Amino acid sequence: MLRFDHVNLAYGSQTILKDISFEIQEGQFAVFIGPSGCGKTTTLKMINRLIQPDSGHIYLNGRDIASVDRYELRRHTGYVIQQIGLFPNMTVAQNICVVPKLLKWPKDKCSQIVHDLLDMVDMPYDRYAHKYPGEMSGGQQQRIGILRALAASPPVVLMDEPFSALDPMTRRSLQLEVKTLQQKLNKTIIFVTHDMEEALDLADVIIFMNQGEIVQIAPPEEMLETPATDQIKEFLGKHQTGPDPASLTVDQFMRTGIITVKENRGVNECVSRMQHHNVDTLLVVDQERRYQGTVSIADIRLTGHVVKTIGPLVRCTTPVVHVGDNAKECFEQLISSGFPYLVVLKEDETVAGIVTKTSMASAMAEQLWG
Ligand SMILES: Nc1ncnc2c1ncn2[C@@H]1O[C@H](COP(=O)(O)OP(=O)(O)OP(=O)(O)O)[C@@H](O)[C@H]1O
Ligand SMILES: [Mg+2]
């Protein structure tokens, strides 16, 4: 649909665009984003030949636009800019029909277009068609600006920060309207913004520019998941998602450095270890450090006087999970089991750690708030 092929531009010694290449498919919503002065507007203006590249080519539907008459080109390219630019001495209907009129479309066809388009943005024809721009709010004027760009049904619509002057509510509703219109009419839209939220909401594909170069081209999900540079990360800011909660594993939530005791150790040694570490149970392991179970101070008090080593007092009731197990399932098991902790084992059955409600909560807080 639209293809930039190694496009370059300089003003004097200053490089403005450096080897820009990308392709946008028909019906796609493409959003350019990047810091101020990175070349977004310049790139957009090249599409309708308001600016010519020094080198490289731009193809629209397979045709090099350098070979297309520029006025012809502009009639077939909708263009919406930040400052709306409605003609103040024309009514809404006349404003919408500027291009169809230039194309000498019949009157009744023009009138039908105005009806249809106003309908689509919930501005009743009878109420609005004959108003002048000065009689409407900024948001309403901007809607008309968008309708005007769509009126001659251009295959591609260019929008340069069309909503940046609007209040957040109006902005939000216009974003939704534009996205709906684009999907309904299957338009190719090239949109410029420096608002990442807007880009993430609207785009099928985001093109991130910096200092005249394209840094990353990716769908929103992919950009969120794997931003190419720290600068993009910064732009993504609060929108950046952490790891997918469904893929978290139990070992990301466990406490390590757990005190263990060998099963052939004496009861007294075990008790002094418990006192020293201020715990009421210990994990018991065999000579190869493989997990055997737990021993509790309560059991030692009850029957510790009749045994020498803790071996006979080991219980295997504490739930056991393994490194790599799904965190959510383990969490549910911890809650429903009523045990104070889960034992997490490595593949070789040695102890990796334990998960307590506290370790779970603090790891969750870490994931949520960093
Ligand atoms: N007529 C001009 N002469 C010289 N330099 C220019 C001219 N127009 C733009 N520039 C420079 O070209 C670069 C790209 O400008 P452009 O308007 O494309 O940026 P932008 O990404 O749209 O920025 P913003 O987010 O502020 O709108 C800037 O460094 C700007 O200063
Ligand atoms: Mg700009």
PDB file of N, CA, C and O in Angstrom, residues 57-107:
ATOM      1  N   HIS A  57      12.802   6.535  -2.605  1.00  0.00           N
ATOM      2  CA  HIS A  57      11.506   6.567  -3.289  1.00  0.00           C
ATOM      3  C   HIS A  57      10.369   6.263  -2.335  1.00  0.00           C
ATOM      4  O   HIS A  57      10.550   5.582  -1.337  1.00  0.00           O
ATOM      5  N   ILE A  58       9.196   6.797  -2.668  1.00  0.00           N
ATOM      6  CA  ILE A  58       7.993   6.519  -1.892  1.00  0.00           C
ATOM      7  C   ILE A  58       6.949   5.980  -2.855  1.00  0.00           C
ATOM      8  O   ILE A  58       6.649   6.626  -3.870  1.00  0.00           O
ATOM      9  N   TYR A  59       6.437   4.794  -2.550  1.00  0.00           N
ATOM     10  CA  TYR A  59       5.455   4.169  -3.441  1.00  0.00           C
ATOM     11  C   TYR A  59       4.095   4.109  -2.764  1.00  0.00           C
ATOM     12  O   TYR A  59       3.977   3.683  -1.607  1.00  0.00           O
ATOM     13  N   LEU A  60       3.087   4.558  -3.487  1.00  0.00           N
ATOM     14  CA  LEU A  60       1.715   4.455  -3.000  1.00  0.00           C
ATOM     15  C   LEU A  60       0.991   3.546  -3.986  1.00  0.00           C
ATOM     16  O   LEU A  60       0.919   3.862  -5.188  1.00  0.00           O
ATOM     17  N   ASN A  61       0.497   2.434  -3.490  1.00  0.00           N
ATOM     18  CA  ASN A  61      -0.120   1.428  -4.359  1.00  0.00           C
ATOM     19  C   ASN A  61       0.764   1.093  -5.562  1.00  0.00           C
ATOM     20  O   ASN A  61       0.302   1.007  -6.694  1.00  0.00           O
ATOM     21  N   GLY A  62       2.031   0.943  -5.287  1.00  0.00           N
ATOM     22  CA  GLY A  62       2.952   0.515  -6.347  1.00  0.00           C
ATOM     23  C   GLY A  62       3.470   1.628  -7.242  1.00  0.00           C
ATOM     24  O   GLY A  62       4.383   1.412  -8.029  1.00  0.00           O
ATOM     25  N   ARG A  63       2.890   2.818  -7.137  1.00  0.00           N
ATOM     26  CA  ARG A  63       3.346   3.917  -8.002  1.00  0.00           C
ATOM     27  C   ARG A  63       4.288   4.838  -7.234  1.00  0.00           C
ATOM     28  O   ARG A  63       3.986   5.234  -6.110  1.00  0.00           O
ATOM     29  N   ASP A  64       5.396   5.179  -7.857  1.00  0.00           N
ATOM     30  CA  ASP A  64       6.323   6.140  -7.253  1.00  0.00           C
ATOM     31  C   ASP A  64       5.626   7.493  -7.220  1.00  0.00           C
ATOM     32  O   ASP A  64       5.260   8.035  -8.273  1.00  0.00           O
ATOM     33  N   ILE A  65       5.423   8.057  -6.040  1.00  0.00           N
ATOM     34  CA  ILE A  65       4.616   9.280  -5.976  1.00  0.00           C
ATOM     35  C   ILE A  65       5.300  10.471  -6.639  1.00  0.00           C
ATOM     36  O   ILE A  65       4.658  11.464  -6.947  1.00  0.00           O
ATOM     37  N   ALA A  66       6.620  10.351  -6.869  1.00  0.00           N
ATOM     38  CA  ALA A  66       7.316  11.433  -7.564  1.00  0.00           C
ATOM     39  C   ALA A  66       6.762  11.595  -8.983  1.00  0.00           C
ATOM     40  O   ALA A  66       6.870  12.668  -9.575  1.00  0.00           O
ATOM     41  N   SER A  67       6.141  10.546  -9.504  1.00  0.00           N
ATOM     42  CA  SER A  67       5.625  10.613 -10.871  1.00  0.00           C
ATOM     43  C   SER A  67       4.133  10.967 -10.901  1.00  0.00           C
ATOM     44  O   SER A  67       3.528  11.023 -11.954  1.00  0.00           O
ATOM     45  N   VAL A  68       3.540  11.189  -9.705  1.00  0.00           N
ATOM     46  CA  VAL A  68       2.114  11.521  -9.649  1.00  0.00           C
ATOM     47  C   VAL A  68       1.986  13.034  -9.472  1.00  0.00           C
ATOM     48  O   VAL A  68       2.723  13.624  -8.674  1.00  0.00           O
ATOM     49  N   ASP A  69       1.074  13.654 -10.183  1.00  0.00           N
ATOM     50  CA  ASP A  69       0.836  15.082 -10.029  1.00  0.00           C
ATOM     51  C   ASP A  69       0.496  15.380  -8.569  1.00  0.00           C
ATOM     52  O   ASP A  69      -0.351  14.737  -7.962  1.00  0.00           O
ATOM     53  N   ARG A  70       1.174  16.361  -7.987  1.00  0.00           N
ATOM     54  CA  ARG A  70       1.045  16.546  -6.541  1.00  0.00           C
ATOM     55  C   ARG A  70      -0.342  17.019  -6.111  1.00  0.00           C
ATOM     56  O   ARG A  70      -0.805  16.697  -5.029  1.00  0.00           O
ATOM     57  N   TYR A  71      -1.025  17.759  -6.974  1.00  0.00           N
ATOM     58  CA  TYR A  71      -2.378  18.196  -6.602  1.00  0.00           C
ATOM     59  C   TYR A  71      -3.338  17.031  -6.667  1.00  0.00           C
ATOM     60  O   TYR A  71      -4.204  16.850  -5.805  1.00  0.00           O
ATOM     61  N   GLU A  72      -3.145  16.238  -7.691  1.00  0.00           N
ATOM     62  CA  GLU A  72      -3.891  14.987  -7.837  1.00  0.00           C
ATOM     63  C   GLU A  72      -3.677  14.131  -6.578  1.00  0.00           C
ATOM     64  O   GLU A  72      -4.624  13.632  -5.965  1.00  0.00           O
ATOM     65  N   LEU A  73      -2.428  14.007  -6.185  1.00  0.00           N
ATOM     66  CA  LEU A  73      -2.061  13.186  -5.023  1.00  0.00           C
ATOM     67  C   LEU A  73      -2.775  13.677  -3.773  1.00  0.00           C
ATOM     68  O   LEU A  73      -3.336  12.907  -2.999  1.00  0.00           O
ATOM     69  N   ARG A  74      -2.789  14.995  -3.567  1.00  0.00           N
ATOM     70  CA  ARG A  74      -3.374  15.546  -2.348  1.00  0.00           C
ATOM     71  C   ARG A  74      -4.877  15.369  -2.301  1.00  0.00           C
ATOM     72  O   ARG A  74      -5.465  15.238  -1.239  1.00  0.00           O
ATOM     73  N   ARG A  75      -5.495  15.360  -3.480  1.00  0.00           N
ATOM     74  CA  ARG A  75      -6.941  15.125  -3.500  1.00  0.00           C
ATOM     75  C   ARG A  75      -7.269  13.702  -3.095  1.00  0.00           C
ATOM     76  O   ARG A  75      -8.376  13.404  -2.696  1.00  0.00           O
ATOM     77  N   HIS A  76      -6.294  12.828  -3.246  1.00  0.00           N
ATOM     78  CA  HIS A  76      -6.548  11.425  -2.911  1.00  0.00           C
ATOM     79  C   HIS A  76      -5.910  11.019  -1.595  1.00  0.00           C
ATOM     80  O   HIS A  76      -5.791   9.853  -1.285  1.00  0.00           O
ATOM     81  N   THR A  77      -5.479  12.017  -0.832  1.00  0.00           N
ATOM     82  CA  THR A  77      -4.885  11.745   0.467  1.00  0.00           C
ATOM     83  C   THR A  77      -5.560  12.643   1.498  1.00  0.00           C
ATOM     84  O   THR A  77      -5.473  13.862   1.389  1.00  0.00           O
ATOM     85  N   GLY A  78      -6.254  12.055   2.438  1.00  0.00           N
ATOM     86  CA  GLY A  78      -6.853  12.873   3.497  1.00  0.00           C
ATOM     87  C   GLY A  78      -5.756  13.369   4.413  1.00  0.00           C
ATOM     88  O   GLY A  78      -4.788  12.657   4.675  1.00  0.00           O
ATOM     89  N   TYR A  79      -5.900  14.590   4.906  1.00  0.00           N
ATOM     90  CA  TYR A  79      -4.851  15.139   5.758  1.00  0.00           C
ATOM     91  C   TYR A  79      -5.491  15.893   6.920  1.00  0.00           C
ATOM     92  O   TYR A  79      -6.253  16.822   6.717  1.00  0.00           O
ATOM     93  N   VAL A  80      -5.195  15.465   8.108  1.00  0.00           N
ATOM     94  CA  VAL A  80      -5.727  16.137   9.297  1.00  0.00           C
ATOM     95  C   VAL A  80      -4.552  16.640  10.118  1.00  0.00           C
ATOM     96  O   VAL A  80      -3.630  15.882  10.411  1.00  0.00           O
ATOM     97  N   ILE A  81      -4.575  17.920  10.471  1.00  0.00           N
ATOM     98  CA  ILE A  81      -3.495  18.445  11.292  1.00  0.00           C
ATOM     99  C   ILE A  81      -4.035  18.921  12.625  1.00  0.00           C
ATOM    100  O   ILE A  81      -5.251  19.019  12.824  1.00  0.00           O
ATOM    101  N   GLN A  82      -3.088  19.217  13.492  1.00  0.00           N
ATOM    102  CA  GLN A  82      -3.447  19.586  14.861  1.00  0.00           C
ATOM    103  C   GLN A  82      -4.348  20.810  14.911  1.00  0.00           C
ATOM    104  O   GLN A  82      -5.326  20.858  15.643  1.00  0.00           O
ATOM    105  N   GLN A  83      -4.046  21.812  14.077  1.00  0.00           N
ATOM    106  CA  GLN A  83      -4.788  23.073  14.151  1.00  0.00           C
ATOM    107  C   GLN A  83      -6.081  23.049  13.322  1.00  0.00           C
ATOM    108  O   GLN A  83      -6.495  24.057  12.784  1.00  0.00           O
ATOM    109  N   ILE A  84      -6.663  21.870  13.174  1.00  0.00           N
ATOM    110  CA  ILE A  84      -7.954  21.676  12.512  1.00  0.00           C
ATOM    111  C   ILE A  84      -8.001  22.298  11.116  1.00  0.00           C
ATOM    112  O   ILE A  84      -8.149  21.584  10.129  1.00  0.00           O
ATOM    113  N   GLY A  85      -7.892  23.625  11.031  1.00  0.00           N
ATOM    114  CA  GLY A  85      -7.843  24.262   9.723  1.00  0.00           C
ATOM    115  C   GLY A  85      -9.138  24.213   8.924  1.00  0.00           C
ATOM    116  O   GLY A  85      -9.106  24.099   7.705  1.00  0.00           O
ATOM    117  N   LEU A  86     -10.279  24.280   9.627  1.00  0.00           N
ATOM    118  CA  LEU A  86     -11.547  24.397   8.886  1.00  0.00           C
ATOM    119  C   LEU A  86     -11.624  25.808   8.318  1.00  0.00           C
ATOM    120  O   LEU A  86     -11.051  26.743   8.882  1.00  0.00           O
ATOM    121  N   PHE A  87     -12.324  25.962   7.211  1.00  0.00           N
ATOM    122  CA  PHE A  87     -12.505  27.307   6.656  1.00  0.00           C
ATOM    123  C   PHE A  87     -13.606  28.001   7.448  1.00  0.00           C
ATOM    124  O   PHE A  87     -14.740  27.528   7.485  1.00  0.00           O
ATOM    125  N   PRO A  88     -13.282  29.128   8.095  1.00  0.00           N
ATOM    126  CA  PRO A  88     -14.236  29.749   9.025  1.00  0.00           C
ATOM    127  C   PRO A  88     -15.484  30.306   8.336  1.00  0.00           C
ATOM    128  O   PRO A  88     -16.538  30.384   8.957  1.00  0.00           O
ATOM    129  N   ASN A  89     -15.340  30.655   7.075  1.00  0.00           N
ATOM    130  CA  ASN A  89     -16.494  31.249   6.390  1.00  0.00           C
ATOM    131  C   ASN A  89     -17.310  30.216   5.612  1.00  0.00           C
ATOM    132  O   ASN A  89     -18.163  30.560   4.808  1.00  0.00           O
ATOM    133  N   MET A  90     -17.022  28.935   5.826  1.00  0.00           N
ATOM    134  CA  MET A  90     -17.808  27.874   5.190  1.00  0.00           C
ATOM    135  C   MET A  90     -18.579  27.119   6.262  1.00  0.00           C
ATOM    136  O   MET A  90     -18.084  26.960   7.387  1.00  0.00           O
ATOM    137  N   THR A  91     -19.747  26.602   5.899  1.00  0.00           N
ATOM    138  CA  THR A  91     -20.505  25.791   6.850  1.00  0.00           C
ATOM    139  C   THR A  91     -19.832  24.436   6.996  1.00  0.00           C
ATOM    140  O   THR A  91     -18.924  24.086   6.241  1.00  0.00           O
ATOM    141  N   VAL A  92     -20.341  23.669   7.967  1.00  0.00           N
ATOM    142  CA  VAL A  92     -19.845  22.311   8.180  1.00  0.00           C
ATOM    143  C   VAL A  92     -19.962  21.501   6.885  1.00  0.00           C
ATOM    144  O   VAL A  92     -19.014  20.841   6.456  1.00  0.00           O
ATOM    145  N   ALA A  93     -21.113  21.566   6.256  1.00  0.00           N
ATOM    146  CA  ALA A  93     -21.334  20.795   5.023  1.00  0.00           C
ATOM    147  C   ALA A  93     -20.326  21.202   3.946  1.00  0.00           C
ATOM    148  O   ALA A  93     -19.739  20.343   3.275  1.00  0.00           O
ATOM    149  N   GLN A  94     -20.130  22.502   3.805  1.00  0.00           N
ATOM    150  CA  GLN A  94     -19.188  22.971   2.776  1.00  0.00           C
ATOM    151  C   GLN A  94     -17.759  22.560   3.103  1.00  0.00           C
ATOM    152  O   GLN A  94     -16.992  22.183   2.220  1.00  0.00           O
ATOM    153  N   ASN A  95     -17.418  22.637   4.396  1.00  0.00           N
ATOM    154  CA  ASN A  95     -16.084  22.226   4.804  1.00  0.00           C
ATOM    155  C   ASN A  95     -15.829  20.753   4.497  1.00  0.00           C
ATOM    156  O   ASN A  95     -14.774  20.387   3.988  1.00  0.00           O
ATOM    157  N   ILE A  96     -16.819  19.924   4.822  1.00  0.00           N
ATOM    158  CA  ILE A  96     -16.643  18.488   4.594  1.00  0.00           C
ATOM    159  C   ILE A  96     -16.454  18.204   3.110  1.00  0.00           C
ATOM    160  O   ILE A  96     -15.690  17.311   2.723  1.00  0.00           O
ATOM    161  N   CYS A  97     -17.113  19.003   2.269  1.00  0.00           N
ATOM    162  CA  CYS A  97     -17.130  18.688   0.840  1.00  0.00           C
ATOM    163  C   CYS A  97     -16.076  19.422   0.004  1.00  0.00           C
ATOM    164  O   CYS A  97     -16.175  19.419  -1.230  1.00  0.00           O
ATOM    165  N   VAL A  98     -15.092  19.983   0.666  1.00  0.00           N
ATOM    166  CA  VAL A  98     -14.079  20.723  -0.097  1.00  0.00           C
ATOM    167  C   VAL A  98     -13.451  19.861  -1.196  1.00  0.00           C
ATOM    168  O   VAL A  98     -13.431  20.239  -2.369  1.00  0.00           O
ATOM    169  N   VAL A  99     -12.990  18.699  -0.825  1.00  0.00           N
ATOM    170  CA  VAL A  99     -12.313  17.861  -1.821  1.00  0.00           C
ATOM    171  C   VAL A  99     -13.296  17.254  -2.843  1.00  0.00           C
ATOM    172  O   VAL A  99     -13.051  17.337  -4.046  1.00  0.00           O
ATOM    173  N   PRO A 100     -14.431  16.676  -2.385  1.00  0.00           N
ATOM    174  CA  PRO A 100     -15.396  16.177  -3.385  1.00  0.00           C
ATOM    175  C   PRO A 100     -15.783  17.257  -4.402  1.00  0.00           C
ATOM    176  O   PRO A 100     -15.957  16.955  -5.589  1.00  0.00           O
ATOM    177  N   LYS A 101     -15.861  18.493  -3.928  1.00  0.00           N
ATOM    178  CA  LYS A 101     -16.232  19.576  -4.846  1.00  0.00           C
ATOM    179  C   LYS A 101     -15.106  19.838  -5.853  1.00  0.00           C
ATOM    180  O   LYS A 101     -15.344  20.036  -7.047  1.00  0.00           O
ATOM    181  N   LEU A 102     -13.865  19.804  -5.324  1.00  0.00           N
ATOM    182  CA  LEU A 102     -12.705  19.958  -6.225  1.00  0.00           C
ATOM    183  C   LEU A 102     -12.696  18.856  -7.281  1.00  0.00           C
ATOM    184  O   LEU A 102     -12.280  19.056  -8.413  1.00  0.00           O
ATOM    185  N   LEU A 103     -13.171  17.676  -6.862  1.00  0.00           N
ATOM    186  CA  LEU A 103     -13.197  16.537  -7.782  1.00  0.00           C
ATOM    187  C   LEU A 103     -14.446  16.573  -8.670  1.00  0.00           C
ATOM    188  O   LEU A 103     -14.688  15.660  -9.438  1.00  0.00           O
ATOM    189  N   LYS A 104     -15.243  17.638  -8.477  1.00  0.00           N
ATOM    190  CA  LYS A 104     -16.451  17.866  -9.278  1.00  0.00           C
ATOM    191  C   LYS A 104     -17.469  16.725  -9.168  1.00  0.00           C
ATOM    192  O   LYS A 104     -18.077  16.316 -10.165  1.00  0.00           O
ATOM    193  N   TRP A 105     -17.638  16.233  -7.947  1.00  0.00           N
ATOM    194  CA  TRP A 105     -18.652  15.204  -7.726  1.00  0.00           C
ATOM    195  C   TRP A 105     -20.024  15.882  -7.739  1.00  0.00           C
ATOM    196  O   TRP A 105     -20.154  17.038  -7.300  1.00  0.00           O
ATOM    197  N   PRO A 106     -21.070  15.178  -8.207  1.00  0.00           N
ATOM    198  CA  PRO A 106     -22.411  15.786  -8.257  1.00  0.00           C
ATOM    199  C   PRO A 106     -22.916  16.207  -6.871  1.00  0.00           C
ATOM    200  O   PRO A 106     -22.538  15.611  -5.861  1.00  0.00           O
ATOM    201  N   LYS A 107     -23.779  17.221  -6.882  1.00  0.00           N
ATOM    202  CA  LYS A 107     -24.283  17.820  -5.634  1.00  0.00           C
ATOM    203  C   LYS A 107     -24.949  16.818  -4.697  1.00  0.00           C
ATOM    204  O   LYS A 107     -24.701  16.820  -3.488  1.00  0.00           O
TER     205      LYS A 107
END
